[in-house]
Amino acid sequence: MADSSTQGGETLLFLTDEQLRKGIEAMFFAYRGFTADPDRILDKHGYGRAHHRAIHFINREPGLTVTTLLSVLGVTKQSLNRVLRTLIDDGLVESRVGRKDKRARHLHLTPTGEALERELSGAQRERMRGAYRTAGPQAVAGFRQVLEAMMDPEMRRHYQMLKDDS
Amino acid sequence: MADSSTQGGETLLFLTDEQLRKGIEAMFFAYRGFTADPDRILDKHGYGRAHHRAIHFINREPGLTVTTLLSVLGVTKQSLNRVLRTLIDDGLVESRVGRKDKRARHLHLTPTGEALERELSGAQRERMRGAYRTAGPQAVAGFRQVLEAMMDPEMRRHYQMLKDDS
DNA sequence: TTGGAAAGTCAACAACACTGACATAAAGTC
DNA sequence: GACTTTATGTCAGTGTTGTTGACTTTCCAA
C-alpha cells in the first residue's frame, strides 16, 4: 500500500495532496454513479432527487414527523413542503395527524409509494451490491468508516440513529 | 466486523438489504459534509458548486479543452458555458486559442484562479485528511476501491486518467 | 391564558441543470 | 474547392431544487 506504513503497532499515514485530491475526485465521480440509476427512474415518473430522498427516509422510519424529516434532509420547510405536497397529492405519501400531539404530521408511504421506493432502492442497492462485491468486504468496512468520519456531526447523529440491525 | 467473515482465505459477504441501505445513507450524508466547506467559501465569493468543479479540473489538467472538461463534468455546453463565462470575465480562468487546432480553447487558471482553488481544495483536503486519519490507512484503501467500483464506466475512465503520481 | 413550537402557505429569487436552435471558425475529406 | 464535421459560443425557454421573508393556524405546556 502506497499510502501507509506500519511501525510497531502505530500506523503512519503519508497523505500527499495528490492522494487527497484523488479521494476528492473519487467522491465526485462515485456520487454521479450513485445517483444515476434512481435519476433515470425518477425521470420516468416525473419526480426528482428531492422526492427520492423524502421517500427514502419516510420508508426508513415510517411515521416520522415533518420536523424530523426536515432536519434529516437539511433543507428548509418550504423546500420540503413543495416536494411533500406533490407526493401526498399523487397518493404516494400519507400525512397523518398525530394522536398525542395533533400539530405533528406523521408521514407514511402508501402502497403506491412503497412500490416506487422499491423500484428506486432496488436499482441503487444493485449498484451498491456490485461495488461491494468488486471491492471486497475489507474495502466495504473502510468505505463506511471513511464516509462516517467525513460527515458533519449533526448528520452523523442522524446516520447513527438509523443504525444497523446487526 | 459484522458485514464479512473470513474462511480459510476465502471471504464471504453477507449483504443484507439493511447493510446496503446503510451504505446508501452513508453516501448521502457524507456527500453533504464533503461539499459543506467549499460551499461556504464559494458563497463568500459569489460562486456555486459548478464553478468549483470547473476550477478543480482546470487546475488538475491545465490546458484542457472545453470539450474535455464538458465530458469530465458530464453537463451540457450551455450549462458549462454560463459558469466558464463568469470565471473568465472575473479573471480566474484564461481561455487560450489552440496552437495546432485553432478551434480548440485551452483552459488555464490565472494566479487569482489558483488562489481560489487553493482556498477551496485546502478546506476539502482538510476534511478528507481528517476522515482518513480517523478511519485509518486500511479504511482509506477500501474507501477508494468501493467508490471506484461504484462509478459509471465513462466516469471511471476519467478518474483513472487523473491517476496518482504514486 | 399566553408563549412558543409545529405545520403550512404565498411570493420572490437564485443556482444549475436541461432542450432546441442557430452562428462562426477551422479542420478534415472527397 | 466544395462539403462535412468538429469545437465553441450564444439566445431563449423551462424545470428542479434550493433560499429568504412574511404570515397564519393549530395546539401543547407552563
Short mmCIF file of C-alpha atoms (C1' of nucleotides) in Angstrom, two decimals:
data_model
loop_
_atom_site.label_atom_id
_atom_site.label_comp_id
_atom_site.label_asym_id
_atom_site.label_seq_id
_atom_site.Cartn_x
_atom_site.Cartn_y
_atom_site.Cartn_z
CA MET A 1 0.00 0.00 0.00
CA ALA A 2 1.46 3.30 -1.02
CA ASP A 3 -0.40 5.47 1.44
CA SER A 4 0.51 3.86 4.71
CA SER A 5 3.20 2.16 6.68
CA THR A 6 3.00 0.29 9.94
CA GLN A 7 5.62 0.82 12.61
CA GLY A 8 5.30 -1.21 15.81
CA GLY A 9 1.54 -1.09 16.09
CA GLU A 10 1.46 2.62 15.33
CA THR A 11 0.28 3.44 11.86
CA LEU A 12 1.53 6.39 9.89
CA LEU A 13 -0.34 7.97 7.05
CA PHE A 14 1.52 9.69 4.28
CA LEU A 15 -1.20 11.80 2.85
CA THR A 16 0.11 13.71 -0.10
CA ASP A 17 -2.04 16.40 -1.65
CA GLU A 18 -2.15 14.17 -4.68
CA GLN A 19 -3.72 11.33 -2.72
CA LEU A 20 -6.21 13.61 -1.04
CA ARG A 21 -7.18 15.00 -4.43
CA LYS A 22 -7.81 11.51 -5.69
CA GLY A 23 -10.12 10.94 -2.76
CA ILE A 24 -11.99 14.12 -3.60
CA GLU A 25 -12.34 13.10 -7.23
CA ALA A 26 -13.44 9.62 -6.24
CA MET A 27 -16.27 11.15 -4.23
CA PHE A 28 -17.30 13.34 -7.13
CA PHE A 29 -17.35 10.62 -9.77
CA ALA A 30 -18.83 7.98 -7.50
CA TYR A 31 -21.67 10.21 -6.41
CA ARG A 32 -22.64 10.64 -10.05
CA GLY A 33 -22.86 6.88 -10.42
CA PHE A 34 -24.66 6.61 -7.14
CA THR A 35 -27.48 8.85 -8.32
CA ALA A 36 -27.55 7.83 -11.99
CA ASP A 37 -29.92 4.84 -11.75
CA PRO A 38 -32.54 6.44 -9.48
CA ASP A 39 -32.41 9.60 -11.60
CA ARG A 40 -33.47 7.62 -14.65
CA ILE A 41 -36.36 6.01 -12.80
CA LEU A 42 -37.46 9.26 -11.21
CA ASP A 43 -37.49 10.92 -14.59
CA LYS A 44 -39.92 8.35 -15.94
CA HIS A 45 -42.27 9.12 -13.07
CA GLY A 46 -41.82 12.88 -13.28
CA TYR A 47 -40.03 13.26 -9.98
CA GLY A 48 -36.59 14.50 -8.93
CA ARG A 49 -33.91 13.66 -6.42
CA ALA A 50 -35.64 15.59 -3.68
CA HIS A 51 -38.65 13.28 -3.99
CA HIS A 52 -36.37 10.28 -3.79
CA ARG A 53 -34.74 11.49 -0.59
CA ALA A 54 -38.08 12.13 1.05
CA ILE A 55 -39.39 8.72 0.02
CA HIS A 56 -36.23 7.02 1.22
CA PHE A 57 -36.37 8.37 4.75
CA ILE A 58 -40.13 8.02 5.13
CA ASN A 59 -39.73 4.38 4.20
CA ARG A 60 -36.82 4.04 6.58
CA GLU A 61 -38.65 5.49 9.55
CA PRO A 62 -42.39 5.22 8.94
CA GLY A 63 -44.39 7.72 10.94
CA LEU A 64 -41.59 10.24 11.30
CA THR A 65 -42.72 13.84 11.62
CA VAL A 66 -42.16 16.61 9.13
CA THR A 67 -39.75 18.34 11.53
CA THR A 68 -37.64 15.24 11.88
CA LEU A 69 -37.52 14.73 8.14
CA LEU A 70 -36.61 18.39 7.74
CA SER A 71 -33.63 18.00 10.00
CA VAL A 72 -32.50 14.74 8.40
CA LEU A 73 -32.62 16.23 4.92
CA GLY A 74 -31.17 19.55 5.98
CA VAL A 75 -33.41 21.72 3.82
CA THR A 76 -35.95 24.41 4.57
CA LYS A 77 -39.56 23.51 5.24
CA GLN A 78 -40.64 25.50 2.20
CA SER A 79 -38.43 23.38 0.02
CA LEU A 80 -39.53 20.11 1.57
CA ASN A 81 -43.16 21.16 1.55
CA ARG A 82 -43.22 21.60 -2.20
CA VAL A 83 -41.92 18.08 -2.65
CA LEU A 84 -44.11 16.55 0.03
CA ARG A 85 -47.16 18.30 -1.40
CA THR A 86 -46.80 16.58 -4.77
CA LEU A 87 -46.11 13.20 -3.16
CA ILE A 88 -49.22 13.50 -0.99
CA ASP A 89 -51.38 14.77 -3.86
CA ASP A 90 -50.15 11.93 -6.05
CA GLY A 91 -51.04 9.43 -3.37
CA LEU A 92 -47.53 8.17 -2.62
CA VAL A 93 -47.30 9.58 0.88
CA GLU A 94 -49.89 9.80 3.60
CA SER A 95 -49.76 12.53 6.24
CA ARG A 96 -51.46 11.52 9.48
CA VAL A 97 -52.27 13.94 12.25
CA GLY A 98 -50.54 12.96 15.49
CA ARG A 99 -52.63 11.18 18.10
CA LYS A 100 -50.90 12.73 21.08
CA ASP A 101 -49.66 15.95 19.51
CA LYS A 102 -52.20 16.99 16.93
CA ARG A 103 -49.84 19.59 15.43
CA ALA A 104 -47.37 16.98 14.28
CA ARG A 105 -47.87 15.19 10.97
CA HIS A 106 -46.64 11.64 10.77
CA LEU A 107 -45.55 10.53 7.32
CA HIS A 108 -46.16 7.11 5.81
CA LEU A 109 -45.78 5.61 2.36
CA THR A 110 -48.92 4.34 0.68
CA PRO A 111 -48.71 1.03 -1.24
CA THR A 112 -48.05 3.10 -4.38
CA GLY A 113 -45.30 4.96 -2.56
CA GLU A 114 -43.80 1.71 -1.36
CA ALA A 115 -43.77 0.40 -4.91
CA LEU A 116 -41.77 3.38 -6.15
CA GLU A 117 -39.47 3.11 -3.14
CA ARG A 118 -38.72 -0.49 -4.02
CA GLU A 119 -38.04 0.40 -7.62
CA LEU A 120 -35.66 3.17 -6.62
CA SER A 121 -33.82 1.45 -3.82
CA GLY A 122 -33.65 -1.76 -5.81
CA ALA A 123 -31.62 -0.06 -8.50
CA GLN A 124 -29.44 1.72 -6.00
CA ARG A 125 -28.86 -1.39 -3.91
CA GLU A 126 -27.87 -3.29 -7.04
CA ARG A 127 -25.14 -0.79 -7.77
CA MET A 128 -24.01 -0.77 -4.16
CA ARG A 129 -24.00 -4.54 -4.10
CA GLY A 130 -21.92 -4.66 -7.25
CA ALA A 131 -19.42 -2.18 -5.87
CA TYR A 132 -19.20 -4.11 -2.61
CA ARG A 133 -18.60 -7.38 -4.41
CA THR A 134 -15.94 -5.89 -6.62
CA ALA A 135 -14.12 -4.21 -3.77
CA GLY A 136 -14.46 -6.95 -1.18
CA PRO A 137 -15.51 -6.97 2.47
CA GLN A 138 -12.46 -5.25 3.92
CA ALA A 139 -12.95 -2.44 1.48
CA VAL A 140 -16.60 -2.16 2.47
CA ALA A 141 -15.75 -1.66 6.13
CA GLY A 142 -13.21 1.02 5.24
CA PHE A 143 -15.63 2.69 2.89
CA ARG A 144 -18.20 3.09 5.64
CA GLN A 145 -15.63 4.26 8.18
CA VAL A 146 -14.24 7.00 5.96
CA LEU A 147 -17.68 8.20 4.94
CA GLU A 148 -18.84 8.32 8.54
CA ALA A 149 -15.77 10.31 9.52
CA MET A 150 -16.46 12.73 6.70
CA MET A 151 -19.94 13.70 7.89
CA ASP A 152 -20.80 16.80 9.84
CA PRO A 153 -21.57 15.89 13.47
CA GLU A 154 -25.29 16.52 13.14
CA MET A 155 -25.55 14.38 10.02
CA ARG A 156 -23.52 11.67 11.74
CA ARG A 157 -26.07 11.70 14.55
CA HIS A 158 -28.87 11.06 12.07
CA TYR A 159 -26.80 8.42 10.34
CA GLN A 160 -26.06 6.54 13.54
CA MET A 161 -29.68 6.78 14.63
CA LEU A 162 -30.68 4.72 11.61
CA LYS A 163 -28.29 2.08 12.83
CA ASP A 164 -27.82 -1.48 11.54
CA ASP A 165 -30.00 -4.19 12.97
CA SER A 166 -26.81 -6.20 13.18
CA MET B 1 -16.83 -6.90 11.57
CA ALA B 2 -20.50 -7.53 11.03
CA ASP B 3 -20.56 -7.48 7.25
CA SER B 4 -17.94 -10.03 6.48
CA SER B 5 -16.35 -13.26 7.59
CA THR B 6 -13.11 -14.83 6.57
CA GLN B 7 -12.95 -18.54 6.00
CA GLY B 8 -9.61 -20.02 5.03
CA GLY B 9 -8.55 -17.23 2.73
CA GLU B 10 -11.96 -17.10 1.07
CA THR B 11 -14.06 -14.18 2.13
CA LEU B 12 -17.83 -14.17 2.17
CA LEU B 13 -20.05 -11.13 2.00
CA PHE B 14 -23.38 -11.10 3.74
CA LEU B 15 -25.04 -8.20 2.07
CA THR B 16 -28.40 -7.70 3.66
CA ASP B 17 -30.70 -5.01 2.36
CA GLU B 18 -30.16 -3.31 5.66
CA GLN B 19 -26.43 -3.09 5.14
CA LEU B 20 -26.81 -1.87 1.59
CA ARG B 21 -29.20 0.81 2.80
CA LYS B 22 -26.65 1.93 5.33
CA GLY B 23 -24.13 2.29 2.54
CA ILE B 24 -26.60 4.38 0.57
CA GLU B 25 -27.26 6.61 3.55
CA ALA B 26 -23.55 6.92 4.25
CA MET B 27 -23.06 8.24 0.72
CA PHE B 28 -25.87 10.73 1.15
CA PHE B 29 -24.75 12.14 4.49
CA ALA B 30 -21.06 12.09 3.65
CA TYR B 31 -21.56 13.94 0.40
CA ARG B 32 -23.21 16.75 2.32
CA GLY B 33 -20.16 17.02 4.54
CA PHE B 34 -17.91 16.74 1.54
CA THR B 35 -19.43 19.82 -0.09
CA ALA B 36 -20.15 21.84 3.05
CA ASP B 37 -16.79 23.61 3.44
CA PRO B 38 -16.30 24.61 -0.20
CA ASP B 39 -19.94 25.75 -0.34
CA ARG B 40 -19.28 28.25 2.44
CA ILE B 41 -16.18 29.60 0.71
CA LEU B 42 -17.86 29.76 -2.68
CA ASP B 43 -20.74 31.66 -1.17
CA LYS B 44 -18.39 34.37 0.11
CA HIS B 45 -17.04 34.80 -3.41
CA GLY B 46 -20.43 34.67 -5.09
CA TYR B 47 -19.85 31.36 -6.85
CA GLY B 48 -21.52 27.97 -6.72
CA ARG B 49 -20.59 24.32 -6.89
CA ALA B 50 -20.47 24.34 -10.65
CA HIS B 51 -17.69 26.93 -10.53
CA HIS B 52 -15.81 24.82 -8.04
CA ARG B 53 -15.94 21.75 -10.25
CA ALA B 54 -14.70 23.69 -13.26
CA ILE B 55 -11.87 25.24 -11.26
CA HIS B 56 -10.92 21.88 -9.80
CA PHE B 57 -10.47 20.12 -13.12
CA ILE B 58 -8.82 23.05 -14.87
CA ASN B 59 -6.29 23.10 -12.07
CA ARG B 60 -5.87 19.36 -12.29
CA GLU B 61 -5.24 19.31 -16.01
CA PRO B 62 -4.06 22.77 -17.10
CA GLY B 63 -4.67 23.45 -20.76
CA LEU B 64 -7.52 21.00 -21.13
CA THR B 65 -10.05 21.87 -23.81
CA VAL B 66 -13.66 22.84 -23.29
CA THR B 67 -14.83 19.58 -24.85
CA THR B 68 -12.71 17.52 -22.48
CA LEU B 69 -13.97 19.45 -19.47
CA LEU B 70 -17.51 19.01 -20.76
CA SER B 71 -17.11 15.26 -20.84
CA VAL B 72 -15.43 15.08 -17.43
CA LEU B 73 -18.17 17.13 -15.80
CA GLY B 74 -20.96 15.42 -17.71
CA VAL B 75 -23.03 18.55 -18.31
CA THR B 76 -24.20 20.36 -21.43
CA LYS B 77 -22.05 23.00 -23.03
CA GLN B 78 -24.71 25.63 -22.34
CA SER B 79 -24.54 24.84 -18.66
CA LEU B 80 -20.75 24.85 -18.55
CA ASN B 81 -20.53 27.95 -20.69
CA ARG B 82 -22.51 30.03 -18.23
CA VAL B 83 -20.10 29.08 -15.47
CA LEU B 84 -16.96 29.42 -17.59
CA ARG B 85 -18.10 32.81 -18.87
CA THR B 86 -18.21 34.29 -15.37
CA LEU B 87 -14.89 32.74 -14.40
CA ILE B 88 -13.19 34.17 -17.49
CA ASP B 89 -14.84 37.57 -17.10
CA ASP B 90 -13.80 37.68 -13.45
CA GLY B 91 -10.24 36.87 -14.42
CA LEU B 92 -9.98 33.47 -12.71
CA VAL B 93 -9.70 31.42 -15.88
CA GLU B 94 -7.87 32.12 -19.11
CA SER B 95 -9.03 30.68 -22.43
CA ARG B 96 -6.20 30.30 -24.94
CA VAL B 97 -6.74 29.53 -28.61
CA GLY B 98 -5.09 26.26 -29.60
CA ARG B 99 -1.77 26.43 -31.44
CA LYS B 100 -2.32 23.37 -33.57
CA ASP B 101 -6.11 23.34 -33.67
CA LYS B 102 -7.32 26.92 -33.61
CA ARG B 103 -10.88 25.85 -32.90
CA ALA B 104 -10.00 24.45 -29.52
CA ARG B 105 -9.81 26.63 -26.40
CA HIS B 106 -7.32 25.57 -23.77
CA LEU B 107 -8.25 26.49 -20.23
CA HIS B 108 -5.83 27.68 -17.55
CA LEU B 109 -6.20 29.21 -14.11
CA THR B 110 -4.85 32.71 -13.60
CA PRO B 111 -2.99 33.48 -10.37
CA THR B 112 -6.31 34.69 -8.94
CA GLY B 113 -7.96 31.47 -10.02
CA GLU B 114 -5.19 29.46 -8.45
CA ALA B 115 -5.63 31.33 -5.20
CA LEU B 116 -9.32 30.43 -5.04
CA GLU B 117 -8.51 26.87 -6.00
CA ARG B 118 -6.10 26.60 -3.10
CA GLU B 119 -8.63 28.02 -0.71
CA LEU B 120 -11.30 25.57 -1.86
CA SER B 121 -9.20 22.46 -2.11
CA GLY B 122 -7.43 23.31 1.11
CA ALA B 123 -10.69 23.14 3.03
CA GLN B 124 -11.77 19.98 1.26
CA ARG B 125 -8.42 18.29 1.72
CA GLU B 126 -8.51 19.11 5.42
CA ARG B 127 -11.80 17.30 5.80
CA MET B 128 -10.57 14.40 3.71
CA ARG B 129 -7.37 14.26 5.73
CA GLY B 130 -9.34 14.25 8.98
CA ALA B 131 -11.59 11.45 7.78
CA TYR B 132 -8.60 9.44 6.60
CA ARG B 133 -6.83 9.85 9.93
CA THR B 134 -9.91 8.85 11.87
CA ALA B 135 -10.59 5.82 9.74
CA GLY B 136 -7.02 4.65 9.25
CA PRO B 137 -5.00 3.61 6.21
CA GLN B 138 -6.72 0.29 5.56
CA ALA B 139 -10.04 2.09 5.53
CA VAL B 140 -8.68 4.61 3.05
CA ALA B 141 -7.77 1.94 0.54
CA GLY B 142 -11.20 0.33 0.86
CA PHE B 143 -12.92 3.67 0.55
CA ARG B 144 -11.27 4.34 -2.78
CA GLN B 145 -11.91 0.82 -4.07
CA VAL B 146 -15.63 0.91 -3.35
CA LEU B 147 -16.05 4.38 -4.81
CA GLU B 148 -14.20 3.40 -7.96
CA ALA B 149 -16.38 0.33 -8.36
CA MET B 150 -19.46 2.50 -7.98
CA MET B 151 -18.64 4.78 -10.90
CA ASP B 152 -20.13 4.53 -14.36
CA PRO B 153 -17.52 3.18 -16.79
CA GLU B 154 -17.04 6.51 -18.54
CA MET B 155 -16.53 8.36 -15.28
CA ARG B 156 -14.12 5.65 -14.14
CA ARG B 157 -12.13 6.27 -17.30
CA HIS B 158 -11.81 9.94 -16.43
CA TYR B 159 -10.99 9.08 -12.85
CA GLN B 160 -8.23 6.68 -13.79
CA MET B 161 -6.83 9.13 -16.31
CA LEU B 162 -6.10 11.52 -13.49
CA LYS B 163 -4.15 8.77 -11.82
CA ASP B 164 -1.86 9.05 -8.79
CA ASP B 165 1.74 10.02 -9.31
CA SER B 166 2.50 7.34 -6.77
"C1'" DT C 1 -54.17 32.28 29.29
"C1'" DT C 2 -50.38 33.19 26.96
"C1'" DG C 3 -45.94 31.94 24.82
"C1'" DG C 4 -43.87 29.26 21.59
"C1'" DA C 5 -43.42 25.11 18.74
"C1'" DA C 6 -45.22 22.63 14.59
"C1'" DA C 7 -47.02 22.90 10.29
"C1'" DG C 8 -48.43 25.05 6.13
"C1'" DT C 9 -48.64 28.62 2.58
"C1'" DC C 10 -47.55 32.68 -0.52
"C1'" DA C 11 -44.23 35.23 -3.08
"C1'" DA C 12 -39.85 36.21 -4.95
"C1'" DC C 13 -35.47 34.82 -6.24
"C1'" DA C 14 -31.03 32.24 -7.48
"C1'" DA C 15 -28.17 28.30 -8.99
"C1'" DC C 16 -27.83 24.95 -12.11
"C1'" DA C 17 -29.31 21.69 -14.92
"C1'" DC C 18 -31.97 20.75 -19.46
"C1'" DT C 19 -33.66 21.24 -24.71
"C1'" DG C 20 -33.61 23.34 -29.12
"C1'" DA C 21 -31.98 26.44 -32.43
"C1'" DC C 22 -28.55 28.92 -34.57
"C1'" DA C 23 -23.79 31.12 -35.72
"C1'" DT C 24 -18.94 31.02 -36.54
"C1'" DA C 25 -14.50 29.27 -37.42
"C1'" DA C 26 -11.44 25.83 -38.54
"C1'" DA C 27 -10.23 21.27 -39.57
"C1'" DG C 28 -10.72 17.14 -42.33
"C1'" DT C 29 -12.39 14.69 -46.53
"C1'" DC C 30 -13.63 13.70 -51.17
"C1'" DG D 1 -12.55 23.89 -53.94
"C1'" DA D 2 -16.87 22.14 -52.09
"C1'" DC D 3 -18.71 19.72 -48.37
"C1'" DT D 4 -18.96 17.79 -43.87
"C1'" DT D 5 -17.72 17.54 -39.28
"C1'" DT D 6 -15.91 19.36 -35.03
"C1'" DA D 7 -15.29 22.92 -31.48
"C1'" DT D 8 -17.03 26.65 -29.47
"C1'" DG D 9 -20.29 30.10 -28.21
"C1'" DT D 10 -24.80 32.17 -27.63
"C1'" DC D 11 -30.00 33.05 -27.24
"C1'" DA D 12 -34.32 31.70 -25.45
"C1'" DG D 13 -37.19 28.97 -22.66
"C1'" DT D 14 -38.09 25.58 -18.98
"C1'" DG D 15 -37.78 22.65 -14.69
"C1'" DT D 16 -36.00 21.21 -10.17
"C1'" DT D 17 -34.36 22.40 -6.03
"C1'" DG D 18 -32.72 25.25 -3.00
"C1'" DT D 19 -33.03 30.00 -0.49
"C1'" DT D 20 -35.38 34.28 2.48
"C1'" DG D 21 -39.07 36.58 4.43
"C1'" DA D 22 -43.68 37.17 5.97
"C1'" DC D 23 -47.76 35.43 7.76
"C1'" DT D 24 -51.45 32.14 9.51
"C1'" DT D 25 -53.45 28.34 12.03
"C1'" DT D 26 -53.27 24.97 15.36
"C1'" DC D 27 -52.38 23.47 19.75
"C1'" DC D 28 -49.19 21.84 23.63
"C1'" DA D 29 -47.49 23.25 28.00
"C1'" DA D 30 -46.17 26.19 31.68
#
